């Protein structure tokens, strides 16, 4: 894929302006002998706050010897302050004491190197500035030997804590291991990105459309970043042959990886809609795929396709049982949680994103799924996504250009409005389906997969022609 020409669009959380900035600085005695182990750190803690909530952004600079992993500790000034969803670290809180532990990709900090982490939190009676920052147990006071700037400085591009420039131009090579940062998906350079790609149809029915040749077309002709692997659990899916479907999914992960694409492993629950019906299967399946793919950088886990007929509390309970199983095997992967009302953020059940904002899944590095079918879901759904995109990390793991049946007439006006909204908010998406099913949502005309004619323009359906043209535009992944 080519490196891109559009500048990345910056985005900020839609909350009140910066109200607090603290530099935990000062002086300590510099070591007298330069060869002795030295320690020290500087922390800049900045918050945006609003009644009851806040976002904290924390810049950590290592002023001591290089470290390969770090734990930042601090003390909240008020017992009512609580860490909610965080990014770029694993957070634990006990009373007013908080620790943030580094992840695999940001643990190494050379002398003078900086890294940024953050979290969304809540507060009750007061939101005072925290104090007593420590890095690996050493108090962060700054250092007289290398006078720190008084404000956060950007990480130098030569810093050993920054990954080296990519040597290849595929989406995977450029972006590397992904993580959630605020409401965005971020790459190995801690920059917000949007992934655009296609979902398979049910792999129990359309395996003939997922192979080296079709994925060559997806990576090269479509210039896609992403393959979603839709593994139905019912309807002749996983439940009929767990080991066979697990192997099939792993094979597709490898095919995507070899072509520099990300792969979403979609546990495609649909009917019944309560994911807890499949809880034991989910635990078995995700333990296996997370262990097998732990060292890959291209895997994203989607734990329940479209919960329906189930409360948010029921979905959250399911997520809080499945996510730890994934984390135990593959700690740094992004996990996507389905939402109420067929992953409509609750809207199709008469609810809204508020139920999630007020009661988020208790886990870090997660995103929430939103699905739409452009001919069925229009302005009120778009208004919800516009609002929710400022509060929750969203991933459109499935959308159609057609009606929610997967068939019927296309609505390209509505599809265009949707994709513009997703582009503006850097929300990643996958289109239903990269198949030749005899339904208008399919990207290829019937017979294409048997013929292997994926790059023939006449093989594309009307939907495929439009979606390919949107996916093919330059990505402009930021690296600096
Ligand atoms: C549809 C398929 C269709 C299949 C049906 C039942 O397109 O061929 O018969 O599922 O398995 C979703 C679901 C997705 C649906 C799709 C279209 O995630 O499985 O696929 N859709 O109805 N949510 C909204 C629409």
CSV table of C-alpha atoms and ligand atoms in Angstrom, one decimal:
chain,number,residue,atom,x,y,z
A,1,UNK,CA,0.0,0.0,0.0
A,2,UNK,CA,1.2,3.4,-0.6
A,3,UNK,CA,2.0,5.9,2.1
A,4,UNK,CA,-0.5,8.5,2.2
A,5,UNK,CA,-1.1,12.0,1.3
A,6,UNK,CA,-4.0,13.2,3.4
A,7,UNK,CA,-3.0,14.6,6.7
A,8,UNK,CA,-4.4,12.8,9.7
A,9,UNK,CA,-7.2,14.6,11.4
A,10,UNK,CA,-6.6,15.4,15.0
A,11,UNK,CA,-9.3,15.0,17.4
A,12,UNK,CA,-10.0,15.8,21.0
A,13,UNK,CA,-12.4,14.6,23.6
A,14,UNK,CA,-15.5,16.7,23.6
A,15,UNK,CA,-15.3,17.9,27.1
A,16,UNK,CA,-14.4,21.1,28.9
A,17,UNK,CA,-11.1,22.7,28.3
A,18,UNK,CA,-7.9,21.9,30.1
A,19,UNK,CA,-8.4,23.0,33.7
A,20,UNK,CA,-5.5,21.5,35.4
A,21,UNK,CA,-1.8,20.9,34.5
A,22,UNK,CA,0.7,19.8,37.0
A,23,UNK,CA,4.4,19.2,36.6
A,24,UNK,CA,5.7,17.0,39.4
A,25,UNK,CA,9.2,18.5,39.2
A,26,UNK,CA,11.8,19.8,41.6
A,27,UNK,CA,15.3,19.0,42.6
A,28,UNK,CA,17.0,15.9,43.8
A,29,UNK,CA,20.7,15.3,44.5
A,30,UNK,CA,22.3,14.1,41.3
A,31,UNK,CA,24.5,11.0,41.7
A,32,UNK,CA,28.1,11.9,42.4
A,33,UNK,CA,29.5,9.1,40.4
A,34,UNK,CA,28.1,8.9,36.9
A,35,UNK,CA,28.6,5.2,36.6
A,36,UNK,CA,26.3,4.4,39.5
A,37,UNK,CA,22.7,3.4,38.8
A,38,UNK,CA,20.6,6.6,38.6
A,39,UNK,CA,16.9,6.9,38.9
A,40,UNK,CA,14.5,9.7,38.5
A,41,UNK,CA,11.4,10.7,36.6
A,42,UNK,CA,9.2,13.6,35.6
A,43,UNK,CA,5.4,13.5,35.3
A,44,UNK,CA,3.1,16.0,33.6
A,45,UNK,CA,-0.5,15.3,34.6
A,46,UNK,CA,-3.1,17.2,32.7
A,47,UNK,CA,-6.9,16.9,33.1
A,48,UNK,CA,-10.0,17.9,31.3
A,49,UNK,CA,-12.9,17.8,33.7
A,50,UNK,CA,-16.6,18.2,33.8
A,51,UNK,CA,-19.1,17.6,36.6
A,52,UNK,CA,-18.5,14.1,37.9
A,53,UNK,CA,-15.9,13.1,35.2
A,54,UNK,CA,-12.5,13.8,33.9
A,55,UNK,CA,-9.9,12.7,31.4
A,56,UNK,CA,-6.3,12.5,32.6
A,57,UNK,CA,-3.4,12.6,30.2
A,58,UNK,CA,-0.1,11.7,31.8
A,59,UNK,CA,3.4,12.2,30.2
A,60,UNK,CA,6.1,10.2,31.9
A,61,UNK,CA,9.8,11.0,31.3
A,62,UNK,CA,12.5,8.6,32.6
A,63,UNK,CA,15.4,10.7,33.9
A,64,UNK,CA,17.2,7.6,35.3
A,65,UNK,CA,18.9,4.6,33.7
A,66,UNK,CA,17.0,2.8,30.9
A,67,UNK,CA,14.2,0.6,32.0
A,68,UNK,CA,12.5,-2.3,30.1
A,69,UNK,CA,9.2,-2.0,32.0
A,70,UNK,CA,7.7,0.5,34.4
A,71,UNK,CA,5.1,1.0,37.0
A,72,UNK,CA,3.9,4.6,37.7
A,73,UNK,CA,2.3,5.1,41.1
A,74,UNK,CA,0.4,8.1,42.5
A,75,UNK,CA,-2.1,9.1,45.2
A,76,UNK,CA,-5.4,10.7,44.5
A,77,UNK,CA,-6.2,13.7,46.6
A,78,UNK,CA,-9.7,12.6,47.3
A,79,UNK,CA,-11.2,9.2,48.0
A,80,UNK,CA,-14.1,9.9,45.5
A,81,UNK,CA,-11.7,9.9,42.5
A,82,UNK,CA,-11.8,6.7,40.5
A,83,UNK,CA,-10.0,5.4,37.5
A,84,UNK,CA,-12.3,4.3,34.7
A,85,UNK,CA,-11.3,3.1,31.3
A,86,UNK,CA,-7.6,3.7,30.7
A,87,UNK,CA,-5.2,3.4,27.7
A,88,UNK,CA,-1.5,2.6,27.1
A,89,UNK,CA,-1.1,1.0,30.6
A,90,UNK,CA,-2.9,-1.4,33.0
A,91,UNK,CA,-4.4,0.5,35.9
A,92,UNK,CA,-5.2,-0.7,39.4
A,93,UNK,CA,-6.6,1.3,42.2
A,94,UNK,CA,-6.8,0.6,46.0
A,95,UNK,CA,-8.3,3.5,47.9
A,96,UNK,CA,-6.5,6.6,46.8
A,97,UNK,CA,-3.4,4.7,45.6
A,98,UNK,CA,-3.2,4.1,41.9
A,99,UNK,CA,-0.7,2.2,39.8
A,100,UNK,CA,-0.3,2.2,36.0
A,101,UNK,CA,1.8,-0.7,34.6
A,102,UNK,CA,3.5,-0.5,31.1
A,103,UNK,CA,2.4,-2.7,28.3
A,104,UNK,CA,4.7,-4.7,26.0
A,105,UNK,CA,5.0,-2.0,23.4
A,106,UNK,CA,5.8,1.0,25.7
A,107,UNK,CA,7.7,-0.6,28.6
A,108,UNK,CA,11.2,0.3,27.3
A,109,UNK,CA,12.1,3.8,28.2
A,110,UNK,CA,15.7,5.1,27.6
A,111,UNK,CA,17.2,7.8,29.7
A,112,UNK,CA,15.4,11.0,28.7
A,113,UNK,CA,12.6,9.2,26.8
A,114,UNK,CA,9.0,10.0,27.4
A,115,UNK,CA,5.7,8.1,26.9
A,116,UNK,CA,2.1,9.1,27.2
A,117,UNK,CA,-0.7,7.3,29.0
A,118,UNK,CA,-4.2,8.3,30.2
A,119,UNK,CA,-7.6,7.4,31.5
A,120,UNK,CA,-11.1,8.5,31.9
A,121,UNK,CA,-12.1,8.9,35.5
A,122,UNK,CA,-14.9,10.0,37.8
A,123,UNK,CA,-14.9,12.2,40.9
A,124,UNK,CA,-17.5,13.1,43.5
A,125,UNK,CA,-16.9,15.9,46.0
A,126,UNK,CA,-13.6,17.2,44.7
A,127,UNK,CA,-11.1,16.5,41.9
A,128,UNK,CA,-7.8,17.8,43.3
A,129,UNK,CA,-4.5,17.2,41.6
A,130,UNK,CA,-2.9,13.9,42.5
A,131,UNK,CA,0.5,13.7,44.2
A,132,UNK,CA,3.4,11.5,45.2
A,133,UNK,CA,4.2,10.2,41.7
A,134,UNK,CA,6.7,7.3,41.6
A,135,UNK,CA,8.3,5.4,38.7
A,136,UNK,CA,9.4,1.9,39.7
A,137,UNK,CA,9.2,3.0,43.3
A,138,UNK,CA,11.4,6.1,42.9
A,139,UNK,CA,9.8,9.4,43.6
A,140,UNK,CA,9.4,11.6,40.5
A,141,UNK,CA,11.1,14.9,41.4
A,142,UNK,CA,12.9,15.8,38.2
A,143,UNK,CA,16.7,16.1,38.1
A,144,UNK,CA,19.2,18.9,38.3
A,145,UNK,CA,21.7,17.1,36.1
A,146,UNK,CA,19.5,17.2,33.0
A,147,UNK,CA,17.2,20.2,33.5
A,148,UNK,CA,13.8,19.2,32.4
A,149,UNK,CA,11.6,21.6,30.4
A,150,UNK,CA,8.8,22.9,32.4
A,151,UNK,CA,6.2,21.6,30.0
A,152,UNK,CA,5.7,18.3,28.3
A,153,UNK,CA,8.0,17.9,25.3
A,154,UNK,CA,7.2,15.6,22.4
A,155,UNK,CA,9.0,12.3,22.4
A,156,UNK,CA,12.0,12.7,20.1
A,157,UNK,CA,11.7,10.6,17.0
A,158,UNK,CA,15.1,9.1,17.7
A,159,UNK,CA,14.1,8.0,21.2
A,160,UNK,CA,14.6,4.2,21.7
A,161,UNK,CA,11.1,4.2,23.1
A,162,UNK,CA,9.7,5.0,19.7
A,163,UNK,CA,9.4,2.1,17.3
A,164,UNK,CA,11.7,2.4,14.3
A,165,UNK,CA,10.2,3.7,11.0
A,166,UNK,CA,8.3,1.0,9.2
A,167,UNK,CA,10.3,-1.0,6.6
A,168,UNK,CA,7.3,-2.1,4.7
A,169,UNK,CA,4.2,-0.3,3.5
A,170,UNK,CA,1.4,-2.6,4.4
A,171,UNK,CA,-1.1,-1.4,7.0
A,172,UNK,CA,0.2,-4.0,9.4
A,173,UNK,CA,3.9,-3.1,8.9
A,174,UNK,CA,3.2,0.7,9.3
A,175,UNK,CA,0.8,0.5,12.3
A,176,UNK,CA,2.1,-2.6,14.2
A,177,UNK,CA,0.5,-3.5,17.5
A,178,UNK,CA,-2.7,-1.5,18.0
A,179,UNK,CA,-4.1,-0.1,21.3
A,180,UNK,CA,-7.0,2.0,22.4
A,181,UNK,CA,-6.1,5.6,23.2
A,182,UNK,CA,-8.9,7.7,24.5
A,183,UNK,CA,-11.8,7.2,22.1
A,184,UNK,CA,-9.5,6.2,19.2
A,185,UNK,CA,-7.7,3.2,17.9
A,186,UNK,CA,-3.9,4.1,18.0
A,187,UNK,CA,-1.0,2.6,16.2
A,188,UNK,CA,2.5,1.7,17.4
A,189,UNK,CA,3.4,5.4,17.2
A,190,UNK,CA,0.5,6.2,19.5
A,191,UNK,CA,-1.3,8.0,16.7
A,192,UNK,CA,-5.0,7.7,16.0
A,193,UNK,CA,-5.8,5.6,12.9
A,194,UNK,CA,-8.9,4.3,11.0
A,195,UNK,CA,-8.9,0.8,9.5
A,196,UNK,CA,-11.2,0.1,6.6
A,197,UNK,CA,-12.0,-3.3,5.2
A,198,UNK,CA,-14.4,-6.1,4.6
A,199,UNK,CA,-16.2,-8.8,6.6
A,200,UNK,CA,-16.5,-12.3,5.3
A,201,UNK,CA,-19.9,-13.9,5.1
A,202,UNK,CA,-20.5,-16.8,7.4
A,203,UNK,CA,-17.3,-18.9,7.0
A,204,UNK,CA,-19.5,-22.1,7.3
A,205,UNK,CA,-21.1,-21.1,4.0
A,206,UNK,CA,-18.7,-19.0,2.0
A,207,UNK,CA,-15.2,-20.5,2.7
A,208,UNK,CA,-14.8,-20.6,-1.1
A,209,UNK,CA,-14.5,-16.7,-1.0
A,210,UNK,CA,-11.7,-16.6,1.5
A,211,UNK,CA,-8.4,-17.8,0.1
A,212,UNK,CA,-5.0,-16.5,-1.0
A,213,UNK,CA,-6.2,-15.3,-4.3
A,214,UNK,CA,-9.3,-13.4,-2.9
A,215,UNK,CA,-7.2,-11.9,-0.1
A,216,UNK,CA,-4.6,-10.8,-2.6
A,217,UNK,CA,-7.4,-8.9,-4.3
A,218,UNK,CA,-8.6,-7.4,-0.9
A,219,UNK,CA,-5.1,-6.3,0.0
A,220,UNK,CA,-3.8,-5.1,-3.4
A,221,UNK,CA,-6.8,-4.2,-5.5
A,222,UNK,CA,-9.1,-3.0,-2.7
A,223,UNK,CA,-6.1,-1.6,-0.7
A,224,UNK,CA,-8.0,-2.8,2.4
A,225,UNK,CA,-6.5,-2.7,5.9
A,226,UNK,CA,-8.8,-5.2,7.6
A,227,UNK,CA,-10.5,-8.6,7.2
A,228,UNK,CA,-13.3,-9.5,9.6
A,229,UNK,CA,-13.7,-13.3,10.0
A,230,UNK,CA,-17.3,-13.9,10.7
A,231,UNK,CA,-17.5,-17.2,12.5
A,232,UNK,CA,-21.1,-18.0,13.3
A,233,UNK,CA,-21.7,-19.9,16.5
A,234,UNK,CA,-25.1,-21.3,15.5
A,235,UNK,CA,-26.6,-22.0,12.1
A,236,UNK,CA,-24.1,-24.9,11.3
A,237,UNK,CA,-21.2,-22.8,12.7
A,238,UNK,CA,-18.8,-23.3,15.6
A,239,UNK,CA,-21.1,-25.4,17.8
A,240,UNK,CA,-21.1,-28.1,15.2
A,241,UNK,CA,-17.3,-28.5,15.0
A,242,UNK,CA,-15.3,-26.4,17.5
A,243,UNK,CA,-11.8,-27.6,16.5
A,244,UNK,CA,-12.5,-27.3,12.8
A,245,UNK,CA,-13.8,-23.8,13.0
A,246,UNK,CA,-11.0,-22.7,15.3
A,247,UNK,CA,-8.5,-24.0,12.8
A,248,UNK,CA,-10.3,-22.3,9.9
A,249,UNK,CA,-10.2,-19.0,11.7
A,250,UNK,CA,-6.5,-19.3,12.5
A,251,UNK,CA,-5.8,-20.1,8.9
A,252,UNK,CA,-7.6,-16.9,7.8
A,253,UNK,CA,-5.6,-14.9,10.5
A,254,UNK,CA,-2.4,-16.1,8.8
A,255,UNK,CA,-3.6,-15.3,5.3
A,256,UNK,CA,-4.5,-11.8,6.4
A,257,UNK,CA,-1.2,-11.3,8.3
A,258,UNK,CA,0.8,-12.5,5.2
A,259,UNK,CA,-0.8,-9.7,3.2
A,260,UNK,CA,-0.2,-7.1,5.9
A,261,UNK,CA,-3.9,-6.8,7.0
A,262,UNK,CA,-5.5,-6.8,10.4
A,263,UNK,CA,-7.9,-9.6,11.2
A,264,UNK,CA,-11.0,-9.3,13.5
A,265,UNK,CA,-11.9,-12.7,15.0
A,266,UNK,CA,-15.7,-12.3,15.2
A,267,UNK,CA,-17.6,-14.7,17.4
A,268,UNK,CA,-20.7,-14.2,15.3
A,269,UNK,CA,-23.5,-14.7,17.8
A,270,UNK,CA,-26.8,-13.8,16.3
A,271,UNK,CA,-29.7,-16.1,17.3
A,272,UNK,CA,-30.1,-16.6,20.3
A,273,UNK,CA,-29.1,-13.0,21.0
A,274,UNK,CA,-28.0,-13.4,24.6
A,275,UNK,CA,-24.3,-14.0,24.4
A,276,UNK,CA,-24.4,-15.7,27.7
A,277,UNK,CA,-26.1,-18.6,25.9
A,278,UNK,CA,-22.7,-19.2,24.4
A,279,UNK,CA,-20.5,-18.3,27.3
A,280,UNK,CA,-18.8,-21.6,27.8
A,281,UNK,CA,-18.2,-21.9,24.0
A,282,UNK,CA,-16.8,-18.4,24.0
A,283,UNK,CA,-14.4,-19.2,26.8
A,284,UNK,CA,-13.2,-22.3,25.1
A,285,UNK,CA,-12.8,-20.6,21.7
A,286,UNK,CA,-11.1,-17.4,22.9
A,287,UNK,CA,-8.7,-19.3,25.2
A,288,UNK,CA,-7.6,-21.3,22.1
A,289,UNK,CA,-7.4,-18.4,19.5
A,290,UNK,CA,-5.8,-16.0,22.0
A,291,UNK,CA,-3.1,-18.5,23.0
A,292,UNK,CA,-2.4,-19.4,19.4
A,293,UNK,CA,-2.3,-15.8,18.1
A,294,UNK,CA,-0.8,-14.1,21.1
A,295,UNK,CA,2.5,-13.1,19.4
A,296,UNK,CA,0.8,-11.7,16.3
A,297,UNK,CA,0.2,-8.0,15.9
A,298,UNK,CA,-2.7,-8.2,13.5
A,299,UNK,CA,-5.4,-9.8,15.7
A,300,UNK,CA,-8.4,-8.0,17.2
A,301,UNK,CA,-11.0,-10.0,19.1
A,302,UNK,CA,-14.8,-9.3,18.7
A,303,UNK,CA,-16.4,-11.3,21.5
A,304,UNK,CA,-20.1,-11.1,20.5
A,305,UNK,CA,-21.5,-10.0,17.1
A,306,UNK,CA,-25.0,-8.6,17.8
A,307,UNK,CA,-26.4,-9.1,21.3
A,308,UNK,CA,-30.2,-8.8,21.1
A,309,UNK,CA,-33.0,-9.5,23.5
A,310,UNK,CA,-30.6,-9.0,26.4
A,311,UNK,CA,-29.8,-6.2,28.8
A,312,UNK,CA,-26.6,-4.2,28.8
A,313,UNK,CA,-25.9,-5.6,32.2
A,314,UNK,CA,-26.1,-9.1,30.7
A,315,UNK,CA,-23.7,-8.1,27.9
A,316,UNK,CA,-21.3,-6.5,30.4
A,317,UNK,CA,-21.3,-9.6,32.6
A,318,UNK,CA,-20.5,-11.7,29.6
A,319,UNK,CA,-17.7,-9.4,28.5
A,320,UNK,CA,-16.2,-9.3,32.0
A,321,UNK,CA,-16.0,-13.1,32.0
A,322,UNK,CA,-14.6,-13.5,28.4
A,323,UNK,CA,-12.1,-10.6,28.3
A,324,UNK,CA,-9.9,-12.0,31.2
A,325,UNK,CA,-9.6,-15.2,29.3
A,326,UNK,CA,-8.3,-13.4,26.3
A,327,UNK,CA,-6.0,-11.2,28.4
A,328,UNK,CA,-4.5,-14.2,30.2
A,329,UNK,CA,-3.2,-15.5,26.9
A,330,UNK,CA,-2.8,-12.3,24.8
A,331,UNK,CA,-2.5,-9.3,27.1
A,332,UNK,CA,-2.1,-6.5,24.6
A,333,UNK,CA,-4.7,-7.2,22.0
A,334,UNK,CA,-7.7,-4.8,21.4
A,335,UNK,CA,-11.1,-6.4,22.3
A,336,UNK,CA,-14.4,-5.2,20.8
A,337,UNK,CA,-17.6,-5.7,22.8
A,338,UNK,CA,-21.0,-5.9,21.1
A,339,UNK,CA,-23.7,-3.6,22.2
A,340,UNK,CA,-27.5,-3.9,23.0
A,341,UNK,CA,-30.0,-4.0,20.2
A,342,UNK,CA,-27.9,-5.8,17.5
A,343,UNK,CA,-24.9,-3.7,18.3
A,344,UNK,CA,-26.8,-0.4,17.9
A,345,UNK,CA,-25.5,1.1,21.2
A,346,UNK,CA,-29.0,0.3,22.4
A,347,UNK,CA,-30.8,2.5,20.0
A,348,UNK,CA,-32.8,-0.4,18.3
A,349,UNK,CA,-34.0,-1.3,21.7
A,350,UNK,CA,-35.2,2.2,22.5
A,351,UNK,CA,-32.1,2.9,24.6
A,352,UNK,CA,-28.9,4.9,23.9
A,353,UNK,CA,-25.1,5.0,24.5
A,354,UNK,CA,-25.8,6.4,28.0
A,355,UNK,CA,-26.2,3.0,29.5
A,356,UNK,CA,-22.7,2.2,28.5
A,357,UNK,CA,-21.2,5.5,29.4
A,358,UNK,CA,-22.7,5.2,32.9
A,359,UNK,CA,-21.7,1.6,33.3
A,360,UNK,CA,-18.8,0.7,31.1
A,361,UNK,CA,-17.2,-2.7,30.8
A,362,UNK,CA,-14.6,-3.0,33.6
A,363,UNK,CA,-11.5,-3.6,31.3
A,364,UNK,CA,-8.9,-1.6,29.5
A,365,UNK,CA,-8.0,-1.6,25.8
A,366,UNK,CA,-11.5,-2.3,24.7
A,367,UNK,CA,-13.8,-0.7,22.1
A,368,UNK,CA,-17.6,-1.0,21.6
A,369,UNK,CA,-19.2,-2.3,18.4
A,370,UNK,CA,-21.7,-0.3,16.4
A,371,UNK,CA,-23.4,-1.8,13.3
A,372,UNK,CA,-25.7,-0.1,10.7
A,373,UNK,CA,-27.5,-1.0,7.5
A,374,UNK,CA,-27.7,2.2,5.5
A,375,UNK,CA,-31.2,1.7,4.1
A,376,UNK,CA,-32.6,0.9,7.5
A,377,UNK,CA,-30.6,3.1,9.9
A,378,UNK,CA,-30.4,6.8,9.2
A,379,UNK,CA,-30.4,10.2,11.0
A,380,UNK,CA,-31.2,9.2,14.6
A,381,UNK,CA,-28.6,6.5,14.5
A,382,UNK,CA,-26.0,8.9,13.0
A,383,UNK,CA,-26.8,11.4,15.7
A,384,UNK,CA,-26.2,8.7,18.3
A,385,UNK,CA,-22.8,7.8,16.8
A,386,UNK,CA,-21.8,11.5,16.6
A,387,UNK,CA,-22.5,11.9,20.3
A,388,UNK,CA,-21.1,8.6,21.4
A,389,UNK,CA,-17.9,9.0,19.4
A,390,UNK,CA,-16.8,11.7,21.8
A,391,UNK,CA,-17.3,9.4,24.8
A,392,UNK,CA,-16.7,5.8,23.8
A,393,UNK,CA,-14.1,4.0,21.6
A,394,UNK,CA,-16.3,2.8,18.7
A,395,UNK,CA,-15.6,0.3,16.0
A,396,UNK,CA,-18.1,-0.4,13.1
A,397,UNK,CA,-17.3,-4.1,12.8
A,398,UNK,CA,-20.2,-4.5,10.4
A,399,UNK,CA,-22.3,-2.4,8.1
A,400,UNK,CA,-24.3,-2.8,4.9
A,401,UNK,CA,-25.2,-0.5,2.1
A,402,UNK,CA,-28.6,-2.1,2.0
A,403,UNK,CA,-31.5,-2.9,4.5
A,404,UNK,CA,-30.9,-4.9,7.7
A,405,UNK,CA,-32.1,-8.0,6.0
A,406,UNK,CA,-28.8,-8.0,4.0
A,407,UNK,CA,-30.9,-7.5,0.8
A,408,UNK,CA,-33.1,-5.0,-0.9
A,409,UNK,CA,-32.2,-1.8,-2.6
A,410,UNK,CA,-29.0,0.0,-1.9
A,411,UNK,CA,-29.1,3.4,-0.3
A,412,UNK,CA,-25.8,5.0,-1.4
A,413,UNK,CA,-26.8,8.4,-0.1
A,414,UNK,CA,-27.2,7.2,3.4
A,415,UNK,CA,-24.1,5.0,3.0
A,416,UNK,CA,-22.0,8.0,1.9
A,417,UNK,CA,-23.3,10.1,4.9
A,418,UNK,CA,-22.3,7.2,7.2
A,419,UNK,CA,-18.9,6.7,5.8
A,420,UNK,CA,-18.2,10.4,5.9
A,421,UNK,CA,-19.1,10.5,9.6
A,422,UNK,CA,-16.9,7.5,10.3
A,423,UNK,CA,-14.0,9.1,8.4
A,424,UNK,CA,-14.4,12.4,10.3
A,425,UNK,CA,-14.2,10.5,13.6
A,426,UNK,CA,-11.5,8.0,12.6
A,427,UNK,CA,-13.9,5.2,13.3
A,428,UNK,CA,-12.8,1.9,11.7
A,429,UNK,CA,-15.2,-0.2,9.7
A,430,UNK,CA,-15.8,-3.5,7.9
A,431,UNK,CA,-18.5,-4.0,5.2
A,432,UNK,CA,-20.8,-7.0,5.1
A,433,UNK,CA,-19.8,-9.0,2.9
A,434,UNK,CA,-16.7,-10.1,1.0
A,435,UNK,CA,-18.6,-12.8,-0.7
A,436,UNK,CA,-20.7,-13.7,-3.8
A,437,UNK,CA,-23.9,-14.5,-1.8
A,438,UNK,CA,-27.0,-14.0,-3.8
A,439,UNK,CA,-28.0,-10.9,-1.8
A,440,UNK,CA,-27.4,-7.2,-2.5
A,441,UNK,CA,-25.0,-6.7,0.4
A,442,UNK,CA,-22.5,-9.1,-1.2
A,443,UNK,CA,-19.5,-7.3,-2.9
A,444,UNK,CA,-19.3,-9.9,-5.7
A,445,UNK,CA,-21.8,-11.3,-8.2
A,446,UNK,CA,-22.8,-14.9,-7.7
A,447,UNK,CA,-20.3,-17.3,-9.2
A,448,UNK,CA,-17.3,-15.0,-8.7
A,449,UNK,CA,-15.7,-17.2,-6.0
A,450,UNK,CA,-16.0,-20.4,-8.0
A,451,UNK,CA,-14.4,-18.6,-10.9
A,452,UNK,CA,-11.7,-16.9,-8.9
A,453,UNK,CA,-12.3,-13.7,-10.8
A,454,UNK,CA,-11.9,-11.3,-7.9
A,455,UNK,CA,-10.1,-8.5,-9.7
A,456,UNK,CA,-12.4,-8.5,-12.8
A,457,UNK,CA,-14.4,-5.2,-12.5
A,458,UNK,CA,-17.5,-7.0,-13.8
A,459,UNK,CA,-17.4,-9.4,-10.9
A,460,UNK,CA,-18.3,-6.6,-8.5
A,461,UNK,CA,-21.8,-6.0,-7.4
A,462,UNK,CA,-23.2,-2.4,-7.1
A,463,UNK,CA,-22.4,-2.5,-3.4
A,464,UNK,CA,-18.9,-3.9,-4.0
A,465,UNK,CA,-18.2,-1.2,-6.6
A,466,UNK,CA,-19.1,1.6,-4.2
A,467,UNK,CA,-17.5,0.2,-1.1
A,468,UNK,CA,-14.3,-0.7,-2.9
A,469,UNK,CA,-14.0,2.9,-4.2
A,470,UNK,CA,-14.3,4.1,-0.6
A,471,UNK,CA,-11.8,1.6,0.9
A,472,UNK,CA,-9.2,2.3,-1.9
A,473,UNK,CA,-8.6,5.9,-1.0
A,474,UNK,CA,-5.3,6.6,0.7
A,475,UNK,CA,-5.0,5.8,4.4
A,476,UNK,CA,-2.4,8.4,5.4
A,477,UNK,CA,-1.4,6.4,8.5
A,478,UNK,CA,0.7,8.8,10.7
A,479,UNK,CA,4.1,7.5,11.8
A,480,UNK,CA,5.6,10.5,13.5
B,1,LIG,C1,-27.3,-12.4,7.2
B,1,LIG,C2,-26.8,-12.9,5.9
B,1,LIG,C3,-27.8,-13.9,5.4
B,1,LIG,C4,-28.1,-15.0,6.4
B,1,LIG,C5,-28.5,-14.3,7.7
B,1,LIG,C6,-28.8,-15.3,8.8
B,1,LIG,O1,-26.5,-11.8,5.0
B,1,LIG,O2,-27.3,-14.5,4.2
B,1,LIG,O3,-29.1,-15.8,5.9
B,1,LIG,O4,-27.5,-13.4,8.1
B,1,LIG,O5,-27.6,-15.9,9.2
B,1,LIG,C7,-26.6,-8.7,10.7
B,1,LIG,C8,-25.9,-9.9,11.1
B,1,LIG,C9,-25.5,-10.8,9.9
B,1,LIG,C10,-26.6,-10.8,8.8
B,1,LIG,C11,-26.8,-9.3,8.3
B,1,LIG,C12,-27.8,-9.2,7.2
B,1,LIG,O6,-24.7,-9.7,11.8
B,1,LIG,O7,-25.3,-12.1,10.3
B,1,LIG,O8,-26.3,-11.6,7.8
B,1,LIG,N1,-27.1,-8.5,9.4
B,1,LIG,O9,-29.1,-9.5,7.7
B,1,LIG,N2,-27.0,-7.7,11.4
B,1,LIG,C13,-27.7,-6.8,10.7
B,1,LIG,C14,-27.8,-7.3,9.4
